[in-house]
Amino acid sequence: DIQMTQSPSSLSASVGDRVTITCRASQSISTYLSWYQQQPRKAPQLLIHAASSLQSGVPSRFSGSGSGTDFTLTISSLQPDDFATYYCQQTYSTPPTFGQGTKVEIK
Amino acid sequence: EVQLVESGGGLVKPGGSLRLSCAVSGFTFSTYTMNWVRQAPGKGLEWVSSISSSSSYIYYADSVKGRFTISRDNAKNSLYLQMNSLRAEDTAVYYCARETYCSTPNCPLDYWGQGALATVSS
């Protein structure tokens, strides 16, 4: 199975900050990488697919980059609704594994 | 509007069984691959199983293989997860989720239900 490792596991930031979350795959996955946001007590929501394609309806302050084994999710200017947990997922092979999550908290 | 609504969660003893259902509306269910993803209390997301549109391709996580069975009824717009020989570590919120269309065997999950809690405890 492909292992997905996110860093950091948590971070504290203020409204308006630029935030970057990293996801590393244990082997190359090309650009078969998605990012999800999960707000407390809610289902996950797809933010980005194919490493850098913004899902319809997702604000443009979210962006993704990377290929191969190293990927990044960036929030350009953190908003109150963005305090949540973020997960990466590889869809290159079965099982489609998730990272352990990165919790973004209010500083 | 796309909707996925899970039901069937509850409390069951170790070794027992539960059947989760996911009723969908707002899209042509019979053309989409569907998944189950679970989340143990306070933990991350774990993919459980997927089933292709015509049930031709079915996959399971190693952790549930031989105990869980995924199925679907396209006439009823419903997805199911039969969970047998349940263990304490199966305690989780179970989400049904729709895959987008893409060119690889696995695709991103673009719509999720609200989840159903299955608790395995004596």
mmCIF file of C-alpha atoms in Angstrom:
data_model
loop_
_atom_site.group_PDB
_atom_site.id
_atom_site.type_symbol
_atom_site.label_atom_id
_atom_site.label_comp_id
_atom_site.label_asym_id
_atom_site.label_seq_id
_atom_site.Cartn_x
_atom_site.Cartn_y
_atom_site.Cartn_z
ATOM 1 C CA ASP A 1 0.000 0.000 0.000
ATOM 2 C CA ILE A 2 1.118 3.564 -0.649
ATOM 3 C CA GLN A 3 1.709 5.504 2.572
ATOM 4 C CA MET A 4 0.738 9.173 2.681
ATOM 5 C CA THR A 5 2.455 11.394 5.255
ATOM 6 C CA GLN A 6 1.256 14.912 6.006
ATOM 7 C CA SER A 7 3.134 17.649 7.796
ATOM 8 C CA PRO A 8 2.608 19.276 10.096
ATOM 9 C CA SER A 9 0.017 17.283 12.058
ATOM 10 C CA SER A 10 -1.360 20.553 13.389
ATOM 11 C CA LEU A 11 -0.690 24.242 13.120
ATOM 12 C CA SER A 12 -1.934 27.475 14.634
ATOM 13 C CA ALA A 13 -2.567 30.456 12.402
ATOM 14 C CA SER A 14 -4.436 33.753 12.314
ATOM 15 C CA VAL A 15 -7.105 35.008 9.936
ATOM 16 C CA GLY A 16 -5.327 36.414 6.894
ATOM 17 C CA ASP A 17 -2.245 34.195 7.221
ATOM 18 C CA ARG A 18 -0.836 32.178 4.348
ATOM 19 C CA VAL A 19 -0.874 28.485 5.253
ATOM 20 C CA THR A 20 0.968 25.613 3.602
ATOM 21 C CA ILE A 21 0.409 21.903 4.242
ATOM 22 C CA THR A 22 2.645 19.212 2.790
ATOM 23 C CA CYS A 23 1.802 15.651 1.756
ATOM 24 C CA ARG A 24 4.415 13.063 0.813
ATOM 25 C CA ALA A 25 3.752 9.715 -0.862
ATOM 26 C CA SER A 26 5.868 6.621 -0.209
ATOM 27 C CA GLN A 27 6.207 6.143 -3.986
ATOM 28 C CA SER A 28 5.487 8.170 -7.076
ATOM 29 C CA ILE A 29 1.782 8.797 -7.680
ATOM 30 C CA SER A 30 2.100 11.191 -10.618
ATOM 31 C CA THR A 31 -0.596 13.803 -9.950
ATOM 32 C CA TYR A 32 -3.241 11.403 -8.584
ATOM 33 C CA LEU A 33 -3.614 13.398 -5.410
ATOM 34 C CA SER A 34 -6.701 14.987 -3.868
ATOM 35 C CA TRP A 35 -7.195 17.295 -0.893
ATOM 36 C CA TYR A 36 -10.236 17.316 1.408
ATOM 37 C CA GLN A 37 -11.400 19.673 4.134
ATOM 38 C CA GLN A 38 -13.313 18.358 7.140
ATOM 39 C CA GLN A 39 -14.953 20.801 9.482
ATOM 40 C CA PRO A 40 -15.830 19.563 12.991
ATOM 41 C CA ARG A 41 -18.708 17.067 13.061
ATOM 42 C CA LYS A 42 -19.165 17.295 9.286
ATOM 43 C CA ALA A 43 -18.385 15.101 6.306
ATOM 44 C CA PRO A 44 -15.213 15.766 4.303
ATOM 45 C CA GLN A 45 -15.441 18.024 1.248
ATOM 46 C CA LEU A 46 -13.324 17.717 -1.886
ATOM 47 C CA LEU A 47 -11.177 20.810 -2.402
ATOM 48 C CA ILE A 48 -8.633 19.842 -5.046
ATOM 49 C CA HIS A 49 -8.163 16.889 -7.395
ATOM 50 C CA ALA A 50 -5.397 15.925 -9.799
ATOM 51 C CA ALA A 51 -2.972 17.720 -7.463
ATOM 52 C CA SER A 52 -3.844 21.215 -8.635
ATOM 53 C CA SER A 53 -7.404 21.325 -10.056
ATOM 54 C CA LEU A 54 -9.821 23.301 -7.929
ATOM 55 C CA GLN A 55 -13.134 21.543 -7.362
ATOM 56 C CA SER A 56 -16.166 23.496 -8.552
ATOM 57 C CA GLY A 57 -17.406 25.952 -5.936
ATOM 58 C CA VAL A 58 -14.190 25.971 -3.877
ATOM 59 C CA PRO A 59 -12.777 29.454 -3.189
ATOM 60 C CA SER A 60 -9.727 30.474 -5.199
ATOM 61 C CA ARG A 61 -7.672 31.080 -2.049
ATOM 62 C CA PHE A 62 -7.109 27.299 -2.048
ATOM 63 C CA SER A 63 -4.449 25.959 -4.385
ATOM 64 C CA GLY A 64 -2.511 22.752 -4.818
ATOM 65 C CA SER A 65 0.768 21.831 -6.427
ATOM 66 C CA GLY A 66 3.216 18.989 -6.818
ATOM 67 C CA SER A 67 3.775 15.736 -8.641
ATOM 68 C CA GLY A 68 5.544 12.454 -8.058
ATOM 69 C CA THR A 69 5.902 12.146 -4.294
ATOM 70 C CA ASP A 70 5.680 15.696 -2.910
ATOM 71 C CA PHE A 71 2.553 17.825 -2.820
ATOM 72 C CA THR A 72 1.403 21.067 -1.224
ATOM 73 C CA LEU A 73 -1.928 22.609 -0.285
ATOM 74 C CA THR A 74 -1.816 26.371 0.154
ATOM 75 C CA ILE A 75 -4.445 28.678 1.610
ATOM 76 C CA SER A 76 -3.449 32.159 0.493
ATOM 77 C CA SER A 77 -5.373 34.119 3.131
ATOM 78 C CA LEU A 78 -6.906 32.083 5.947
ATOM 79 C CA GLN A 79 -10.596 32.747 6.617
ATOM 80 C CA PRO A 80 -12.673 31.814 9.678
ATOM 81 C CA ASP A 81 -14.368 28.940 7.789
ATOM 82 C CA ASP A 82 -10.963 27.432 6.985
ATOM 83 C CA PHE A 83 -10.218 26.303 10.535
ATOM 84 C CA ALA A 84 -10.637 22.591 9.960
ATOM 85 C CA THR A 85 -8.712 19.375 9.347
ATOM 86 C CA TYR A 86 -7.228 18.750 5.909
ATOM 87 C CA TYR A 87 -6.506 15.347 4.379
ATOM 88 C CA CYS A 88 -4.633 14.314 1.272
ATOM 89 C CA GLN A 89 -5.560 11.112 -0.600
ATOM 90 C CA GLN A 90 -3.802 9.229 -3.355
ATOM 91 C CA THR A 91 -5.936 7.634 -6.070
ATOM 92 C CA TYR A 92 -3.026 6.141 -8.029
ATOM 93 C CA SER A 93 -3.552 2.620 -6.744
ATOM 94 C CA THR A 94 -5.869 0.476 -4.625
ATOM 95 C CA PRO A 95 -6.304 0.936 -1.698
ATOM 96 C CA PRO A 96 -6.724 4.706 -2.120
ATOM 97 C CA THR A 97 -4.988 5.831 1.068
ATOM 98 C CA PHE A 98 -5.364 9.035 3.074
ATOM 99 C CA GLY A 99 -2.809 11.057 4.982
ATOM 100 C CA GLN A 100 -3.252 11.267 8.744
ATOM 101 C CA GLY A 101 -4.643 14.798 8.575
ATOM 102 C CA THR A 102 -3.496 18.326 9.424
ATOM 103 C CA LYS A 103 -5.568 20.304 11.907
ATOM 104 C CA VAL A 104 -5.558 24.061 11.348
ATOM 105 C CA GLU A 105 -6.385 25.877 14.569
ATOM 106 C CA ILE A 106 -6.932 29.493 15.514
ATOM 107 C CA LYS A 107 -3.903 31.237 17.014
ATOM 108 C CA GLU B 1 -29.391 18.563 -5.504
ATOM 109 C CA VAL B 2 -27.122 15.607 -4.836
ATOM 110 C CA GLN B 3 -27.951 13.865 -1.566
ATOM 111 C CA LEU B 4 -26.519 10.788 0.151
ATOM 112 C CA VAL B 5 -28.188 9.650 3.365
ATOM 113 C CA GLU B 6 -26.773 6.810 5.457
ATOM 114 C CA SER B 7 -28.790 4.741 7.903
ATOM 115 C CA GLY B 8 -28.489 1.532 9.888
ATOM 116 C CA GLY B 9 -25.842 2.493 12.409
ATOM 117 C CA GLY B 10 -26.122 1.556 16.049
ATOM 118 C CA LEU B 11 -24.665 -0.352 18.974
ATOM 119 C CA VAL B 12 -23.700 -3.984 18.482
ATOM 120 C CA LYS B 13 -21.711 -6.496 20.526
ATOM 121 C CA PRO B 14 -18.356 -7.839 19.340
ATOM 122 C CA GLY B 15 -18.951 -10.620 16.845
ATOM 123 C CA GLY B 16 -22.284 -9.163 15.815
ATOM 124 C CA SER B 17 -23.521 -7.742 12.520
ATOM 125 C CA LEU B 18 -24.840 -4.467 11.148
ATOM 126 C CA ARG B 19 -26.082 -3.461 7.715
ATOM 127 C CA LEU B 20 -25.562 0.115 6.631
ATOM 128 C CA SER B 21 -27.586 1.661 3.829
ATOM 129 C CA CYS B 22 -27.004 4.779 1.761
ATOM 130 C CA ALA B 23 -29.950 6.249 -0.148
ATOM 131 C CA VAL B 24 -28.961 8.616 -2.916
ATOM 132 C CA SER B 25 -30.811 11.173 -5.012
ATOM 133 C CA GLY B 26 -30.057 14.021 -7.387
ATOM 134 C CA PHE B 27 -27.840 12.104 -9.821
ATOM 135 C CA THR B 28 -27.887 8.982 -12.011
ATOM 136 C CA PHE B 29 -26.725 6.499 -9.369
ATOM 137 C CA SER B 30 -26.312 3.620 -11.816
ATOM 138 C CA THR B 31 -23.432 5.359 -13.631
ATOM 139 C CA TYR B 32 -21.163 6.065 -10.652
ATOM 140 C CA THR B 33 -18.690 4.039 -8.619
ATOM 141 C CA MET B 34 -19.471 4.316 -4.908
ATOM 142 C CA ASN B 35 -17.303 4.019 -1.801
ATOM 143 C CA TRP B 36 -17.497 3.548 1.939
ATOM 144 C CA VAL B 37 -14.998 5.487 4.071
ATOM 145 C CA ARG B 38 -14.848 5.315 7.868
ATOM 146 C CA GLN B 39 -13.525 7.480 10.657
ATOM 147 C CA ALA B 40 -12.885 6.135 14.147
ATOM 148 C CA PRO B 41 -13.602 8.579 16.993
ATOM 149 C CA GLY B 42 -10.949 11.313 16.998
ATOM 150 C CA LYS B 43 -9.012 9.638 14.170
ATOM 151 C CA GLY B 44 -8.419 10.138 10.459
ATOM 152 C CA LEU B 45 -10.164 8.839 7.368
ATOM 153 C CA GLU B 46 -9.842 5.197 6.305
ATOM 154 C CA TRP B 47 -11.079 3.890 2.957
ATOM 155 C CA VAL B 48 -13.163 0.724 3.438
ATOM 156 C CA SER B 49 -14.577 -0.473 0.129
ATOM 157 C CA SER B 50 -15.664 0.494 -3.370
ATOM 158 C CA ILE B 51 -18.078 -0.907 -5.956
ATOM 159 C CA SER B 52 -18.255 -0.015 -9.634
ATOM 160 C CA SER B 53 -21.441 1.161 -11.321
ATOM 161 C CA SER B 54 -22.529 -2.312 -12.458
ATOM 162 C CA SER B 55 -21.017 -4.134 -9.458
ATOM 163 C CA SER B 56 -18.390 -5.692 -11.731
ATOM 164 C CA TYR B 57 -15.453 -4.400 -9.696
ATOM 165 C CA ILE B 58 -15.432 -4.601 -5.909
ATOM 166 C CA TYR B 59 -12.505 -3.835 -3.610
ATOM 167 C CA TYR B 60 -11.955 -3.959 0.145
ATOM 168 C CA ALA B 61 -9.398 -2.732 2.627
ATOM 169 C CA ASP B 62 -7.400 -5.582 4.132
ATOM 170 C CA SER B 63 -8.776 -4.648 7.551
ATOM 171 C CA VAL B 64 -12.342 -5.629 6.546
ATOM 172 C CA LYS B 65 -11.801 -8.230 3.809
ATOM 173 C CA GLY B 66 -13.765 -11.398 4.484
ATOM 174 C CA ARG B 67 -16.002 -9.694 7.068
ATOM 175 C CA PHE B 68 -17.647 -6.814 5.166
ATOM 176 C CA THR B 69 -19.643 -6.998 1.925
ATOM 177 C CA ILE B 70 -20.460 -4.014 -0.252
ATOM 178 C CA SER B 71 -23.426 -4.123 -2.623
ATOM 179 C CA ARG B 72 -25.783 -1.850 -4.476
ATOM 180 C CA ASP B 73 -29.281 -1.843 -5.938
ATOM 181 C CA ASN B 74 -29.380 0.529 -8.894
ATOM 182 C CA ALA B 75 -33.160 0.212 -9.191
ATOM 183 C CA LYS B 76 -33.500 1.489 -5.630
ATOM 184 C CA ASN B 77 -30.677 4.076 -5.832
ATOM 185 C CA SER B 78 -29.114 2.476 -2.787
ATOM 186 C CA LEU B 79 -25.697 1.387 -1.563
ATOM 187 C CA TYR B 80 -25.151 -1.120 1.242
ATOM 188 C CA LEU B 81 -22.431 -2.329 3.583
ATOM 189 C CA GLN B 82 -23.017 -5.622 5.371
ATOM 190 C CA MET B 83 -20.665 -5.792 8.348
ATOM 191 C CA ASN B 84 -20.179 -9.164 10.048
ATOM 192 C CA SER B 85 -17.861 -10.426 12.800
ATOM 193 C CA LEU B 86 -17.578 -6.899 14.105
ATOM 194 C CA ARG B 87 -14.720 -5.893 16.360
ATOM 195 C CA ALA B 88 -14.204 -2.976 18.727
ATOM 196 C CA GLU B 89 -11.791 -1.444 16.224
ATOM 197 C CA ASP B 90 -14.611 -1.235 13.651
ATOM 198 C CA THR B 91 -16.252 1.461 15.794
ATOM 199 C CA ALA B 92 -16.453 4.495 13.514
ATOM 200 C CA VAL B 93 -18.596 6.881 11.573
ATOM 201 C CA TYR B 94 -19.165 5.299 8.165
ATOM 202 C CA TYR B 95 -19.553 7.624 5.185
ATOM 203 C CA CYS B 96 -20.829 6.698 1.762
ATOM 204 C CA ALA B 97 -19.233 8.742 -0.996
ATOM 205 C CA ARG B 98 -19.527 9.116 -4.748
ATOM 206 C CA GLU B 99 -16.512 8.908 -7.019
ATOM 207 C CA THR B 100 -16.030 11.448 -9.759
ATOM 208 C CA TYR B 101 -15.408 10.232 -13.282
ATOM 209 C CA CYS B 102 -11.722 9.837 -14.068
ATOM 210 C CA SER B 103 -9.279 7.662 -15.988
ATOM 211 C CA THR B 104 -7.774 5.690 -13.112
ATOM 212 C CA PRO B 105 -9.216 2.767 -11.118
ATOM 213 C CA ASN B 106 -9.750 5.094 -8.159
ATOM 214 C CA CYS B 107 -11.142 8.604 -8.418
ATOM 215 C CA PRO B 108 -11.655 11.520 -6.027
ATOM 216 C CA LEU B 109 -14.783 11.511 -3.866
ATOM 217 C CA ASP B 110 -16.902 14.526 -4.705
ATOM 218 C CA TYR B 111 -20.062 13.942 -2.663
ATOM 219 C CA TRP B 112 -20.320 12.458 0.827
ATOM 220 C CA GLY B 113 -23.179 11.538 3.123
ATOM 221 C CA GLN B 114 -23.460 12.819 6.685
ATOM 222 C CA GLY B 115 -22.247 9.514 8.121
ATOM 223 C CA ALA B 116 -23.675 6.715 10.264
ATOM 224 C CA LEU B 117 -22.110 5.755 13.597
ATOM 225 C CA ALA B 118 -21.446 2.085 14.250
ATOM 226 C CA THR B 119 -20.388 1.281 17.811
ATOM 227 C CA VAL B 120 -19.034 -2.162 18.667
ATOM 228 C CA SER B 121 -18.967 -2.700 22.411
ATOM 229 C CA SER B 122 -20.014 -5.270 24.993
#
